[in-house]
PDB file of C-alpha atoms and ligand atoms in Angstrom:
ATOM      1  CA  MET A 942     192.156-101.553 -33.057  1.00  0.00           C
ATOM      2  CA  PHE A 943     195.290-103.626 -33.559  1.00  0.00           C
ATOM      3  CA  SER A 944     194.175-107.209 -33.968  1.00  0.00           C
ATOM      4  CA  LEU A 945     195.375-110.040 -36.140  1.00  0.00           C
ATOM      5  CA  LEU A 946     192.216-112.065 -35.643  1.00  0.00           C
ATOM      6  CA  PRO A 947     189.484-111.922 -38.251  1.00  0.00           C
ATOM      7  CA  TRP A 948     185.885-111.217 -37.294  1.00  0.00           C
ATOM      8  CA  ARG A 949     184.861-114.297 -39.264  1.00  0.00           C
ATOM      9  CA  GLN A 950     186.482-116.982 -41.355  1.00  0.00           C
ATOM     10  CA  ALA A 951     185.184-118.663 -44.503  1.00  0.00           C
ATOM     11  CA  ARG A 952     186.581-121.182 -46.925  1.00  0.00           C
ATOM     12  CA  SER A 953     186.100-118.910 -49.924  1.00  0.00           C
ATOM     13  CA  ILE A 954     184.112-115.885 -51.075  1.00  0.00           C
ATOM     14  CA  TYR A 955     181.439-118.287 -52.309  1.00  0.00           C
ATOM     15  CA  ASP A 956     180.495-119.051 -48.697  1.00  0.00           C
ATOM     16  CA  LEU A 957     179.425-115.402 -48.390  1.00  0.00           C
ATOM     17  CA  THR A 958     175.973-115.185 -49.906  1.00  0.00           C
ATOM     18  CA  GLY A 959     174.163-111.937 -50.605  1.00  0.00           C
ATOM     19  CA  GLU A 960     171.507-113.024 -48.127  1.00  0.00           C
ATOM     20  CA  SER A 961     173.968-113.704 -45.299  1.00  0.00           C
ATOM     21  CA  LEU A 962     175.779-110.418 -45.896  1.00  0.00           C
ATOM     22  CA  GLU A 963     172.511-108.485 -45.958  1.00  0.00           C
ATOM     23  CA  ARG A 964     171.428-110.182 -42.735  1.00  0.00           C
ATOM     24  CA  ALA A 965     174.723-109.141 -41.113  1.00  0.00           C
ATOM     25  CA  GLY A 966     174.092-105.524 -42.134  1.00  0.00           C
ATOM     26  CA  VAL A 967     176.877-105.439 -44.707  1.00  0.00           C
ATOM     27  CA  ARG A 968     176.040-102.874 -47.407  1.00  0.00           C
ATOM     28  CA  LEU A 969     179.570-102.489 -48.746  1.00  0.00           C
ATOM     29  CA  LEU A 970     181.903-105.451 -49.133  1.00  0.00           C
ATOM     30  CA  LEU A 971     185.527-104.490 -49.694  1.00  0.00           C
ATOM     31  CA  ALA A 972     187.379-107.325 -51.396  1.00  0.00           C
ATOM     32  CA  ASP A 973     191.005-108.155 -51.941  1.00  0.00           C
ATOM     33  CA  LEU A 974     191.860-109.280 -55.477  1.00  0.00           C
ATOM     34  CA  ASP A 975     194.815-111.690 -55.572  1.00  0.00           C
ATOM     35  CA  ASN A 976     194.034-115.130 -54.141  1.00  0.00           C
ATOM     36  CA  THR A 977     190.685-113.866 -52.822  1.00  0.00           C
ATOM     37  CA  LEU A 978     188.577-113.115 -55.928  1.00  0.00           C
ATOM     38  CA  CYS A 979     190.900-114.972 -58.313  1.00  0.00           C
ATOM     39  CA  PRO A 980     194.389-116.497 -58.531  1.00  0.00           C
ATOM     40  CA  TYR A 981     197.367-114.215 -59.206  1.00  0.00           C
ATOM     41  CA  SER A 982     197.647-115.496 -62.769  1.00  0.00           C
ATOM     42  CA  VAL A 983     194.061-114.776 -63.817  1.00  0.00           C
ATOM     43  CA  GLN A 984     193.273-111.514 -65.617  1.00  0.00           C
ATOM     44  CA  GLU A 985     189.549-111.809 -66.297  1.00  0.00           C
ATOM     45  CA  PRO A 986     186.598-112.492 -63.980  1.00  0.00           C
ATOM     46  CA  ASP A 987     184.958-115.840 -64.686  1.00  0.00           C
ATOM     47  CA  GLU A 988     181.278-116.797 -64.727  1.00  0.00           C
ATOM     48  CA  ALA A 989     181.253-118.025 -61.110  1.00  0.00           C
ATOM     49  CA  LEU A 990     182.569-114.682 -59.910  1.00  0.00           C
ATOM     50  CA  ARG A 991     180.051-112.776 -62.027  1.00  0.00           C
ATOM     51  CA  ALA A 992     177.202-114.899 -60.633  1.00  0.00           C
ATOM     52  CA  TRP A 993     178.421-114.259 -57.068  1.00  0.00           C
ATOM     53  CA  LEU A 994     178.526-110.516 -57.742  1.00  0.00           C
ATOM     54  CA  ALA A 995     174.990-110.632 -59.175  1.00  0.00           C
ATOM     55  CA  ASP A 996     173.760-112.322 -55.978  1.00  0.00           C
ATOM     56  CA  LEU A 997     175.399-109.621 -53.828  1.00  0.00           C
ATOM     57  CA  THR A 998     173.947-106.859 -55.966  1.00  0.00           C
ATOM     58  CA  ALA A 999     170.473-108.415 -55.747  1.00  0.00           C
ATOM     59  CA  HIS A1000     170.748-108.136 -51.954  1.00  0.00           C
ATOM     60  CA  GLY A1001     171.863-104.517 -52.016  1.00  0.00           C
ATOM     61  CA  VAL A1002     175.506-105.251 -51.256  1.00  0.00           C
ATOM     62  CA  THR A1003     178.074-103.192 -53.193  1.00  0.00           C
ATOM     63  CA  LEU A1004     181.332-104.975 -54.011  1.00  0.00           C
ATOM     64  CA  PHE A1005     184.436-102.746 -53.935  1.00  0.00           C
ATOM     65  CA  LEU A1006     187.872-103.938 -55.017  1.00  0.00           C
ATOM     66  CA  LEU A1007     190.562-102.864 -52.551  1.00  0.00           C
ATOM     67  CA  SER A1008     193.847-104.163 -53.921  1.00  0.00           C
ATOM     68  CA  ASN A1009     197.515-103.810 -53.016  1.00  0.00           C
ATOM     69  CA  SER A1010     198.551-105.138 -56.425  1.00  0.00           C
ATOM     70  CA  ARG A1011     201.676-103.458 -57.724  1.00  0.00           C
ATOM     71  CA  LYS A1012     201.043-104.571 -61.275  1.00  0.00           C
ATOM     72  CA  PRO A1013     200.001-101.514 -63.245  1.00  0.00           C
ATOM     73  CA  ARG A1014     196.386-101.662 -64.425  1.00  0.00           C
ATOM     74  CA  ARG A1015     195.658-105.105 -62.925  1.00  0.00           C
ATOM     75  CA  ALA A1016     193.117-103.944 -60.321  1.00  0.00           C
ATOM     76  CA  ALA A1017     191.626-101.336 -62.676  1.00  0.00           C
ATOM     77  CA  HIS A1018     191.202-103.834 -65.493  1.00  0.00           C
ATOM     78  CA  PHE A1019     189.623-106.477 -63.261  1.00  0.00           C
ATOM     79  CA  ALA A1020     187.241-104.024 -61.560  1.00  0.00           C
ATOM     80  CA  GLN A1021     186.198-102.474 -64.857  1.00  0.00           C
ATOM     81  CA  ALA A1022     185.532-105.925 -66.334  1.00  0.00           C
ATOM     82  CA  LEU A1023     183.216-106.620 -63.376  1.00  0.00           C
ATOM     83  CA  GLY A1024     181.734-103.131 -63.401  1.00  0.00           C
ATOM     84  CA  ILE A1025     182.599-102.416 -59.759  1.00  0.00           C
ATOM     85  CA  PRO A1026     184.382 -99.513 -58.017  1.00  0.00           C
ATOM     86  CA  TYR A1027     188.005-100.045 -57.003  1.00  0.00           C
ATOM     87  CA  LEU A1028     191.108 -98.651 -55.418  1.00  0.00           C
ATOM     88  CA  GLY A1029     194.535 -99.893 -56.494  1.00  0.00           C
ATOM     89  CA  HIS A1030     197.783 -99.495 -54.519  1.00  0.00           C
ATOM     90  CA  ALA A1031     195.510 -99.448 -51.475  1.00  0.00           C
ATOM     91  CA  GLY A1032     198.392 -99.703 -49.016  1.00  0.00           C
ATOM     92  CA  LYS A1033     196.749-102.262 -46.701  1.00  0.00           C
ATOM     93  CA  PRO A1034     197.220-102.593 -43.709  1.00  0.00           C
ATOM     94  CA  LYS A1035     197.310 -98.801 -43.612  1.00  0.00           C
ATOM     95  CA  THR A1036     193.839 -97.407 -43.103  1.00  0.00           C
ATOM     96  CA  GLY A1037     193.946 -94.663 -45.759  1.00  0.00           C
ATOM     97  CA  GLY A1038     192.612 -96.895 -48.533  1.00  0.00           C
ATOM     98  CA  PHE A1039     189.742 -98.085 -46.338  1.00  0.00           C
ATOM     99  CA  ALA A1040     188.824 -94.495 -45.454  1.00  0.00           C
ATOM    100  CA  LYS A1041     188.896 -93.500 -49.130  1.00  0.00           C
ATOM    101  CA  ALA A1042     186.670 -96.411 -50.150  1.00  0.00           C
ATOM    102  CA  LEU A1043     184.118 -95.666 -47.421  1.00  0.00           C
ATOM    103  CA  ALA A1044     184.064 -91.945 -48.187  1.00  0.00           C
ATOM    104  CA  GLN A1045     183.703 -92.582 -51.905  1.00  0.00           C
ATOM    105  CA  GLN A1046     180.760 -94.917 -51.279  1.00  0.00           C
ATOM    106  CA  GLY A1047     179.208 -92.784 -48.526  1.00  0.00           C
ATOM    107  CA  LYS A1048     179.202 -95.648 -46.017  1.00  0.00           C
ATOM    108  CA  GLU A1049     179.971 -95.898 -42.309  1.00  0.00           C
ATOM    109  CA  ALA A1050     182.482 -98.523 -41.194  1.00  0.00           C
ATOM    110  CA  ALA A1051     179.659-100.326 -39.364  1.00  0.00           C
ATOM    111  CA  ALA A1052     177.932-101.034 -42.691  1.00  0.00           C
ATOM    112  CA  CYS A1053     181.059-102.550 -44.231  1.00  0.00           C
ATOM    113  CA  ALA A1054     183.104-105.701 -44.211  1.00  0.00           C
ATOM    114  CA  MET A1055     186.413-106.616 -45.818  1.00  0.00           C
ATOM    115  CA  VAL A1056     187.127-110.040 -47.279  1.00  0.00           C
ATOM    116  CA  GLY A1057     190.693-111.112 -47.974  1.00  0.00           C
ATOM    117  CA  ASP A1058     193.151-113.989 -47.828  1.00  0.00           C
ATOM    118  CA  GLN A1059     195.983-112.335 -45.880  1.00  0.00           C
ATOM    119  CA  ILE A1060     196.125-111.598 -42.160  1.00  0.00           C
ATOM    120  CA  PHE A1061     198.892-108.986 -42.211  1.00  0.00           C
ATOM    121  CA  THR A1062     197.301-106.814 -44.898  1.00  0.00           C
ATOM    122  CA  ASP A1063     193.562-107.464 -45.339  1.00  0.00           C
ATOM    123  CA  ILE A1064     192.596-108.477 -41.803  1.00  0.00           C
ATOM    124  CA  LEU A1065     194.905-106.172 -39.869  1.00  0.00           C
ATOM    125  CA  GLY A1066     193.960-103.230 -42.095  1.00  0.00           C
ATOM    126  CA  ALA A1067     190.225-103.861 -41.739  1.00  0.00           C
ATOM    127  CA  ASN A1068     190.485-104.243 -37.969  1.00  0.00           C
ATOM    128  CA  ARG A1069     192.448-100.996 -37.690  1.00  0.00           C
ATOM    129  CA  ALA A1070     189.843 -99.239 -39.849  1.00  0.00           C
ATOM    130  CA  GLY A1071     186.973-100.546 -37.713  1.00  0.00           C
ATOM    131  CA  VAL A1072     185.640-102.636 -40.583  1.00  0.00           C
ATOM    132  CA  ARG A1073     184.548-106.212 -39.935  1.00  0.00           C
ATOM    133  CA  SER A1074     187.150-108.589 -41.367  1.00  0.00           C
ATOM    134  CA  ILE A1075     186.452-111.894 -43.091  1.00  0.00           C
ATOM    135  CA  LEU A1076     189.390-114.205 -43.757  1.00  0.00           C
ATOM    136  CA  VAL A1077     189.255-116.724 -46.595  1.00  0.00           C
ATOM    137  CA  GLU A1078     191.692-119.438 -47.610  1.00  0.00           C
ATOM    138  CA  PRO A1079     194.069-118.361 -50.398  1.00  0.00           C
ATOM    139  CA  ILE A1080     192.915-119.818 -53.730  1.00  0.00           C
ATOM    140  CA  SER A1081     196.398-121.088 -54.650  1.00  0.00           C
ATOM    141  CA  LEU A1082     199.792-120.742 -52.972  1.00  0.00           C
ATOM    142  CA  ALA A1083     201.639-122.185 -55.962  1.00  0.00           C
ATOM    143  CA  GLY A1084     204.081-120.070 -57.952  1.00  0.00           C
ATOM    144  CA  ASN A1085     205.893-118.196 -55.182  1.00  0.00           C
ATOM    145  CA  PRO A1086     207.615-119.685 -52.097  1.00  0.00           C
ATOM    146  CA  GLY A1087     206.919-116.483 -50.158  1.00  0.00           C
ATOM    147  CA  ARG A1088     203.216-117.267 -50.247  1.00  0.00           C
ATOM    148  CA  TYR A1089     203.761-120.546 -48.369  1.00  0.00           C
ATOM    149  CA  LEU A1090     205.940-118.846 -45.745  1.00  0.00           C
ATOM    150  CA  ARG A1091     203.367-116.119 -45.212  1.00  0.00           C
ATOM    151  CA  TYR A1092     200.597-118.680 -44.936  1.00  0.00           C
ATOM    152  CA  TRP A1093     202.553-120.682 -42.308  1.00  0.00           C
ATOM    153  CA  ALA A1094     203.096-117.482 -40.322  1.00  0.00           C
ATOM    154  CA  GLU A1095     199.340-116.943 -40.390  1.00  0.00           C
ATOM    155  CA  LEU A1096     198.398-120.438 -39.205  1.00  0.00           C
ATOM    156  CA  PRO A1097     198.186-119.627 -35.456  1.00  0.00           C
ATOM    157  CA  MET A1098     195.724-116.808 -36.138  1.00  0.00           C
ATOM    158  CA  ARG A1099     193.757-118.964 -38.545  1.00  0.00           C
ATOM    159  CA  PHE A1100     193.579-121.704 -35.911  1.00  0.00           C
ATOM    160  CA  LEU A1101     192.586-119.324 -33.108  1.00  0.00           C
ATOM    161  CA  SER A1102     189.747-117.806 -35.084  1.00  0.00           C
ATOM    162  CA  ARG A1103     188.453-120.986 -36.671  1.00  0.00           C
ATOM    163  CA  LYS A1104     185.591-121.352 -34.223  1.00  0.00           C
ATOM    164  CA  ARG A1105     184.181-118.040 -35.432  1.00  0.00           C
ATOM    165  CA  ALA A1106     183.479-119.396 -38.875  1.00  0.00           C
ATOM    166  CA  TRP A1107     181.060-117.577 -41.163  1.00  0.00           C
ATOM    167  CA  ASN A1108     178.872-120.590 -41.866  1.00  0.00           C
ATOM    168  CA  ARG A1109     178.394-121.723 -38.320  1.00  0.00           C
ATOM    169  CA  GLU A1110     177.497-118.375 -36.765  1.00  0.00           C
ATOM    170  CA  GLY A1111     177.429-116.001 -39.671  1.00  0.00           C
ATOM    171  CA  GLU A1112     175.328-113.249 -38.167  1.00  0.00           C
ATOM    172  CA  GLY A1113     176.080-110.507 -35.723  1.00  0.00           C
TER     173      GLY A1113
HETATM  174 MG1   MG B1304     195.433-111.489 -51.512  1.00  0.00          MG
END
């Protein structure tokens, strides 16, 4: 379905606990890399991210990196450092990458969610693929003026969907 509105909104990935994801029936969490799991400039997962992943794993939630990064090896390196499956050059908002990830993990769309910081790639792609979409705030817009412009273009959708925040009514 074509929709620019996320299923839920959260401040950051750290608002998504393993327990809340499990309760929502999420067995596979697809995650964007840049400005969702870490800033563009960071190459290695930090301790906070590793602890978050451990919490997801403890609740039976598989984390899968679905990245559009055009930097060679960036997504592969980051996913391998975390020990999670990944797909680089995912082509979001096209649905092919989503379909590949689900097939590879043997999961139905209903058991999945996608978390990302961009409406026109992460959220639109997830909605088209029938995967529940969770929008987070970008970690840092600094470093590239295009990021600010994109964020401003997203503000109406962010405002419209704010009442469906993860923390206030996270389930269902
Ligand atoms: Mg991103």
